[in-house]
CSV table of C-alpha atoms in Angstrom, one decimal:
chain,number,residue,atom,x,y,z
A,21,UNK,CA,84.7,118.6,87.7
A,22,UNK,CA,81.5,120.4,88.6
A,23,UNK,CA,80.3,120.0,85.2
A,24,UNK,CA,81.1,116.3,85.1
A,25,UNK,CA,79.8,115.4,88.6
A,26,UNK,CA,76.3,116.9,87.4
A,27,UNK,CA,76.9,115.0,84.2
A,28,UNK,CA,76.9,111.8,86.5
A,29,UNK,CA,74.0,112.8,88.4
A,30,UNK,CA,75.8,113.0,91.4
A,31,UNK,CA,74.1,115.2,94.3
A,32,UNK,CA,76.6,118.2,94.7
A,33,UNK,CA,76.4,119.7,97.7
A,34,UNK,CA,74.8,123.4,97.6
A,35,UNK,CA,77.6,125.0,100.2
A,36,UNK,CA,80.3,123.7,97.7
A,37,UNK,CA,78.3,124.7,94.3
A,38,UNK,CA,78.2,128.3,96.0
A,39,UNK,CA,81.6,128.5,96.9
A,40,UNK,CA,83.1,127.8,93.7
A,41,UNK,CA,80.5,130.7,91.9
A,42,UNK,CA,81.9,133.3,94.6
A,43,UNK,CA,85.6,132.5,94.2
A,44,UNK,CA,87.4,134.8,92.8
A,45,UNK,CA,90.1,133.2,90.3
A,46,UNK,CA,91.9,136.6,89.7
A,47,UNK,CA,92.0,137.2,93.6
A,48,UNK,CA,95.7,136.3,94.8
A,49,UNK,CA,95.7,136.5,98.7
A,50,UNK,CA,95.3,133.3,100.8
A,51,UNK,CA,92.1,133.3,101.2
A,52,UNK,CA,91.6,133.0,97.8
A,53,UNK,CA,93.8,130.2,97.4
A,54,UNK,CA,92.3,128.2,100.7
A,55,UNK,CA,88.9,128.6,99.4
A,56,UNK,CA,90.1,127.1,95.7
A,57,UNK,CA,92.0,124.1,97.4
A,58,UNK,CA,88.5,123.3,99.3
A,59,UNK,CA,86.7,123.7,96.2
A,60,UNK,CA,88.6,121.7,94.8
A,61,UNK,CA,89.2,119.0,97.5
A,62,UNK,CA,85.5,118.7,98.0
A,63,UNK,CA,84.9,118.0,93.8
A,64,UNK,CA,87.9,115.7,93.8
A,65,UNK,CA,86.4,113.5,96.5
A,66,UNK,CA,82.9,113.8,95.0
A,67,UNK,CA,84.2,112.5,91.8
A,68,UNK,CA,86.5,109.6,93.2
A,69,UNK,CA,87.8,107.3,91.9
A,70,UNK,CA,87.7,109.4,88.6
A,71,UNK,CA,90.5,111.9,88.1
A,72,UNK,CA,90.6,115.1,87.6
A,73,UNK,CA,93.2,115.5,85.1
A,74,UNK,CA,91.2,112.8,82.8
A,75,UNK,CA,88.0,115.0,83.5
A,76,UNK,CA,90.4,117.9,81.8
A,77,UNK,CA,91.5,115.7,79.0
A,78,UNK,CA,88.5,114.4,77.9
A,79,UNK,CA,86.7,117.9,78.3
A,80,UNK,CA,89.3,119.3,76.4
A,81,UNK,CA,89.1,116.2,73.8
A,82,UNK,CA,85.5,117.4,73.3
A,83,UNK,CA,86.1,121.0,72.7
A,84,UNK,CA,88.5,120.3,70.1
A,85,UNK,CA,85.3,119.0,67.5
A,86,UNK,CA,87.8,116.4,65.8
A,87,UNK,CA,85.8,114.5,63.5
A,88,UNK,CA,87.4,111.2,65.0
A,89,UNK,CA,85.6,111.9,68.4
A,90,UNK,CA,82.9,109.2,67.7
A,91,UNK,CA,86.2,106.7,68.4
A,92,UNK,CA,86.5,107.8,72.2
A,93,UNK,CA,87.1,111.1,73.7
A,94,UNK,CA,90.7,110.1,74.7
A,95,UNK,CA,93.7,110.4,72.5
A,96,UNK,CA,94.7,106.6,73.3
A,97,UNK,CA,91.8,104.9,72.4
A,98,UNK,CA,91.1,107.0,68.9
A,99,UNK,CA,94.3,106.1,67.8
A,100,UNK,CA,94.2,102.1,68.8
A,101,UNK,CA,90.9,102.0,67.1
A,102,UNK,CA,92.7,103.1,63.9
A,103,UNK,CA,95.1,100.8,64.5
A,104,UNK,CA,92.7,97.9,65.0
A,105,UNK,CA,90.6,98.7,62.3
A,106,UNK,CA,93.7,98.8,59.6
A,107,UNK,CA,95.1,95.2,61.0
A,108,UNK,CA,91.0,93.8,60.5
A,109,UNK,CA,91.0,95.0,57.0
A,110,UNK,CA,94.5,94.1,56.4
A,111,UNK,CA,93.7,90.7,57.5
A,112,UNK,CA,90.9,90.6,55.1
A,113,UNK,CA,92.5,91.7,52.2
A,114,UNK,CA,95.7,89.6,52.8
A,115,UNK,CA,93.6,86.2,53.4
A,116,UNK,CA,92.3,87.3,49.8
A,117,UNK,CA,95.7,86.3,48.3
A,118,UNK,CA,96.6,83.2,46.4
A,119,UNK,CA,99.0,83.0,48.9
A,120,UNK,CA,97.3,82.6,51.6
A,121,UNK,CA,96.4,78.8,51.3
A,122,UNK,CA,96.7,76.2,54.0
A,123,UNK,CA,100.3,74.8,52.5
A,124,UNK,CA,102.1,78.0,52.7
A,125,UNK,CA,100.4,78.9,56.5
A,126,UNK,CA,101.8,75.1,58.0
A,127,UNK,CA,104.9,76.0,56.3
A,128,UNK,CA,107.6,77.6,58.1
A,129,UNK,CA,109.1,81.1,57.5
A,130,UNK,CA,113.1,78.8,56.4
A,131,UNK,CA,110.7,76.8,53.9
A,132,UNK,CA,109.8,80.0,51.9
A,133,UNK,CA,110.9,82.9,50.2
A,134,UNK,CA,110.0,86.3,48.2
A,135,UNK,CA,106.5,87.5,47.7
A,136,UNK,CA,104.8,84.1,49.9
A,137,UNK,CA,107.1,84.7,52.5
A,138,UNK,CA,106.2,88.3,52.8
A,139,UNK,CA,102.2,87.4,52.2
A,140,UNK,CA,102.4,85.0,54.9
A,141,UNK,CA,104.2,87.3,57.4
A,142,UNK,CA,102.1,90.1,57.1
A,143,UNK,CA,98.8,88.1,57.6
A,144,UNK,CA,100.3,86.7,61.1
A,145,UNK,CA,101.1,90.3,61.6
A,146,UNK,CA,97.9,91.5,61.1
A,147,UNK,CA,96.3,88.8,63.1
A,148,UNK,CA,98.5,89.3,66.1
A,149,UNK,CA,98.0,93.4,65.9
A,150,UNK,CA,94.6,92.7,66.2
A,151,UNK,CA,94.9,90.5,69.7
A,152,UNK,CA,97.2,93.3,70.7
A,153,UNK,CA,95.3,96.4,70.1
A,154,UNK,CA,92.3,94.1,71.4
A,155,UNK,CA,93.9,93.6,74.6
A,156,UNK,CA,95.4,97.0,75.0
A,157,UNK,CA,92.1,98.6,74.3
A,158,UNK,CA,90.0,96.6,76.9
A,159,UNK,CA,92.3,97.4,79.2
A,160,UNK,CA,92.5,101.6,78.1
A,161,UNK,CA,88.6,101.1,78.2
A,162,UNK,CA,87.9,100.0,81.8
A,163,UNK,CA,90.0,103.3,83.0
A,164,UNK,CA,88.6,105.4,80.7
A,165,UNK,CA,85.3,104.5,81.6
A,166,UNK,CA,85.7,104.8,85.5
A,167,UNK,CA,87.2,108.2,84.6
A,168,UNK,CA,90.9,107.1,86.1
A,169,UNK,CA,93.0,107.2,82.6
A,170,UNK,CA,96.1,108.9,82.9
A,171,UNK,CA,98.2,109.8,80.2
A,172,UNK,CA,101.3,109.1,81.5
A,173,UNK,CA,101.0,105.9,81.0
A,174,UNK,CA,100.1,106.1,77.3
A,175,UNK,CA,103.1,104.6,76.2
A,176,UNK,CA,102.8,101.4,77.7
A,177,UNK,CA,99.8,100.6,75.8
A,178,UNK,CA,102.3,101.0,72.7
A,179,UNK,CA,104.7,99.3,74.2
A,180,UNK,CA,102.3,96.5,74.9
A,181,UNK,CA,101.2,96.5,71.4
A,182,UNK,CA,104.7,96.0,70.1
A,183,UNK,CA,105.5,92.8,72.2
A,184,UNK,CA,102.1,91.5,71.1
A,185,UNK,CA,103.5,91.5,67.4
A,186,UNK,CA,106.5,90.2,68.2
A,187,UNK,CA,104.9,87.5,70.7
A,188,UNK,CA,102.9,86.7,67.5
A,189,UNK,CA,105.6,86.0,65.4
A,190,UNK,CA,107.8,84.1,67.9
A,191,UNK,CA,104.7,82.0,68.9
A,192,UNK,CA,103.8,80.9,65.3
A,193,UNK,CA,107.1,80.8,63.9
A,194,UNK,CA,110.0,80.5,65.9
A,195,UNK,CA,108.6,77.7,68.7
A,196,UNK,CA,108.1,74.4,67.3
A,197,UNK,CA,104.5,73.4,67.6
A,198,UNK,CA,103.2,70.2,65.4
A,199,UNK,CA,99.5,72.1,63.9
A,200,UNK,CA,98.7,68.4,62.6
A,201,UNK,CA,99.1,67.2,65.9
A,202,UNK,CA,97.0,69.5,67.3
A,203,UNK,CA,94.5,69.6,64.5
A,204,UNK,CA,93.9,66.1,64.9
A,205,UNK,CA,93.2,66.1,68.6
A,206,UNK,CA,90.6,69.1,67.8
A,207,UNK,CA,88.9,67.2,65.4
A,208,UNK,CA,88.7,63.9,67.9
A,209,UNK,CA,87.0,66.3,70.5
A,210,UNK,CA,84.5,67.2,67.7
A,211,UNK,CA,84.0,64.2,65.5
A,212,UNK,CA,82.6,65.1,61.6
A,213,UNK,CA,84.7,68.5,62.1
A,214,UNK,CA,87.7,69.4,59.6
A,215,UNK,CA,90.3,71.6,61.5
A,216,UNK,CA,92.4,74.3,59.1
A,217,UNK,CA,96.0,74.0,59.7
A,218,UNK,CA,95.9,77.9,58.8
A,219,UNK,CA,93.4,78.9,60.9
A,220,UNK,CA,94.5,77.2,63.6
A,221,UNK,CA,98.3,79.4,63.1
A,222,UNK,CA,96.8,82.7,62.4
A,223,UNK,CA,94.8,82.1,65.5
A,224,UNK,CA,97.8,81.6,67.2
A,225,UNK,CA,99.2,84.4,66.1
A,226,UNK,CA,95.9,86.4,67.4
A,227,UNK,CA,96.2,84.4,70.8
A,228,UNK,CA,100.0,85.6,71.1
A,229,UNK,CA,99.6,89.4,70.3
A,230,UNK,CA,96.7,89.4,72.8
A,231,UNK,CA,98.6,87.6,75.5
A,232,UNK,CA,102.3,88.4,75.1
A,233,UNK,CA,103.0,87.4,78.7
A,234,UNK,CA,102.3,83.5,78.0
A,235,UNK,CA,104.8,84.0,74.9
A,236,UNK,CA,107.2,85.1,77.9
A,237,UNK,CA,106.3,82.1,80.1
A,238,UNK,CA,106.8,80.1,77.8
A,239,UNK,CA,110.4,80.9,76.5
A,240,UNK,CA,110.9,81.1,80.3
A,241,UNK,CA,110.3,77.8,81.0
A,242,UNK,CA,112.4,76.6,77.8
A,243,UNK,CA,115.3,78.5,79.4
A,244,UNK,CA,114.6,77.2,83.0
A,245,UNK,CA,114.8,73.4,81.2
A,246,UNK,CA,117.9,74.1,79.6
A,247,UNK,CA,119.5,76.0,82.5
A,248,UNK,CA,118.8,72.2,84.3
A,249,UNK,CA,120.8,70.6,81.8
A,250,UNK,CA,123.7,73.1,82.0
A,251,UNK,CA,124.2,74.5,85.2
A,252,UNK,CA,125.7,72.2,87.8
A,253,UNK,CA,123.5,70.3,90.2
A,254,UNK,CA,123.1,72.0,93.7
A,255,UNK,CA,125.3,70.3,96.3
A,256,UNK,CA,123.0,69.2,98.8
A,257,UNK,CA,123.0,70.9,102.3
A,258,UNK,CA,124.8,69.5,104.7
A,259,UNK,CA,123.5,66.8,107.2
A,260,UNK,CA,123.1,68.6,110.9
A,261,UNK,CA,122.4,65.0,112.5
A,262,UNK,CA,125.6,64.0,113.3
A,263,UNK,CA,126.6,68.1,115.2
A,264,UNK,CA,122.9,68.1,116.3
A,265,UNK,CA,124.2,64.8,118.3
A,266,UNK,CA,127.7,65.6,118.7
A,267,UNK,CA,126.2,68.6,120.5
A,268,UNK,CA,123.7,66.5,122.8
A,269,UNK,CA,126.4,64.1,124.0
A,270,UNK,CA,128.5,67.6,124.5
A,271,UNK,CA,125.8,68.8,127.0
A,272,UNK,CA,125.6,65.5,129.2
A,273,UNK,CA,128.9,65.4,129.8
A,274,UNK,CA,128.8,68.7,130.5
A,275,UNK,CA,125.9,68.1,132.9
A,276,UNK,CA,127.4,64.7,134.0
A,277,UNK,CA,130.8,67.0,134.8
A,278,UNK,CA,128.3,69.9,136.8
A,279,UNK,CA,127.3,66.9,138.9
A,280,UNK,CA,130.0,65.3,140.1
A,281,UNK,CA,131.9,69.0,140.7
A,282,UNK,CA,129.2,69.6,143.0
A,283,UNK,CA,128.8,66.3,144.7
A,284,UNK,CA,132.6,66.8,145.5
A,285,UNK,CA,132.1,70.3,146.6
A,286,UNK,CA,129.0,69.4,149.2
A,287,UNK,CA,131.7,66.4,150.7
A,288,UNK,CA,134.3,69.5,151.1
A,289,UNK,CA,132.0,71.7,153.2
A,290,UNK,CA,131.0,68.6,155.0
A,291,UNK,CA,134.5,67.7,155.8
A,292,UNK,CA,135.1,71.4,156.6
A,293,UNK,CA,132.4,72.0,159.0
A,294,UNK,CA,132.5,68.5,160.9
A,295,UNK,CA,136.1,67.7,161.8
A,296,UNK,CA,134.8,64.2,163.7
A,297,UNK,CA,133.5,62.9,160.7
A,298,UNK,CA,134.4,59.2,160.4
A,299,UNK,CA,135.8,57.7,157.7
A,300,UNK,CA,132.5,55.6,157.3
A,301,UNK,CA,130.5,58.5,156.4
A,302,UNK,CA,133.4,59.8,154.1
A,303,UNK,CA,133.0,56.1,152.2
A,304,UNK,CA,129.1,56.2,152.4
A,305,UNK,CA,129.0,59.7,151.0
A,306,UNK,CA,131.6,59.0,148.0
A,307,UNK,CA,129.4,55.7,147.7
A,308,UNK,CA,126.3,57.9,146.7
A,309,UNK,CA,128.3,60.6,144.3
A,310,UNK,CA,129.1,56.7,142.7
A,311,UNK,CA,125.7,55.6,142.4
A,312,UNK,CA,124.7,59.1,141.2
A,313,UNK,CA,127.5,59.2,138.4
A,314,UNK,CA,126.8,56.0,137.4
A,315,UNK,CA,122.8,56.4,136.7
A,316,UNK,CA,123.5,59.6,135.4
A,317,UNK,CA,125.8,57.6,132.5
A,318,UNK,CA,122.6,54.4,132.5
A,319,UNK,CA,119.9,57.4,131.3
A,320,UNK,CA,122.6,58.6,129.0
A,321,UNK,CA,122.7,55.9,127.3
């Protein structure tokens, strides 16, 4: 990390650059060991975001003298070169072939058989290797170059690669697309222009190796249409008017019932605590708990 930070030009600071030339790497105790873990804290912070373990790899990569290191210093990348260099010259040499001709390309794979069938497969797998290692190498690159690669992860970028081929055969052979349709509407774009049929596949094929996830859309939303037609319509949720209302009314009566339970409960204690009430103010005061009952039921309704 040292060597890699000064590499960068980064400004390592003197108190760390002298505490990692007096640490002794054969002395056991804890000091020892504290002084490494600061040494190495401090380095590791210097050289955020990149990793130390990809610092080891590719230092390691670069002590090895392979004659492929003019590829990339990391294992990865040297390899998906290779592979993207074999599926460019495969691609040339295929689309060298008599049978590689626009008739055979807008054909489909059920129309043909034997040694055109085979030439025609392999260029569509050739194009869509190279918009798989294409894609899986921009994205290696970016980590590689901010020094955050891990190898762990090394075999998504194959797994990646694989779906890419397979997205390229699925997208070019096995979902129905009308390349005269869509030939046609190129050429209207740009009038005086002749669009191949086969170029228009193979790039297809390219497009679906690069991008496997639209491949994946795609048949997802062919499987989200026919689900519609299949599974049964959702039964609608039910209508909370009529309990929201039920449950309104509810309440006033309950209100209404509050009301008049206490308008007979004041004309108790009043007959309770006056024993010469007259039966005048007995009618007058049931009069009221009337009136109040029945405008109580006139704002209800």
């Amino acid at each position: 990390m040292m060597a890699f930070a000064f590499r960068k030009g980064l400004q390592v600071p003197e108190s760390t650059v002298m505490m990692l030339y007096q640490l002794d790497l054969t002395d056991k105790d804890a000091t020892g060991a504290r002084d490494l873990a600061r040494v190495h804290n401090r380095l590791a912070e210097l050289v955020s975001p990149a990793k130390p373990e990809t610092i080891w790899l590719m230092a390691e990569e670069s002590h090895k003298g392979s004659w492929l290191l003019f590829l990339g210093r990391v294992k990865l990348i040297r390899k998906m070169m290779l592979v993207a260099i074999s599926s460019l010259v495969a691609l040339i040499a295929l689309s060298l072939s008599s049978y590689i001709n626009n008739e055979n390309m807008v054909a489909s794979m059920f129309d043909m058989e034997g040694t055109r069938l085979l030439y025609v497969q392999a260029i569509l797998l050739a194009a869509a290797a190279i918009g798989a290692s294409f894609s899986a190498l921009f994205k290696a690159n970016s980590y590689v170059t901010a020094g955050c690669f891990d190898p762990k992860y090394e075999s998504s970028y194959w797994v990646r690669f694989v779906v890419g081929l397979i997205a390229g055969i699925i997208l070019t052979q096995l979902i129905p697309i009308d390349l005269k349709a869509v030939a046609d509407a190129t050429a209207a774009q740009h009038r005086g222009t002749e669009i191949s049929q086969a170029a228009l596949r193979i790039t297809m094929a390219l497009v679906g190796g690069f991008s496997a996830n639209l491949v994946y859309k795609i048949l997802d939303r062919v499987v989200e249409t026919i689900q519609s037609f299949i599974a049964p319509p959702a039964t609608p949720a039910p209508d909370n008017s009529t309990q929201s209302l039920a449950l309104q009314v509810r309440l006033q009566e309950l209100e209404q019932l509050t009301s008049v339970s206490l308008g007979i409960l004041a004309i108790q204690q009043k007959l309770t605590s006056d024993p010469d009430i007259t039966p005048e103010q007995i009618h007058l005061m049931l009069s009221e708990l009337t009136d109040t009952v029945t405008l109580s039921r006139h704002a209800q309704s």
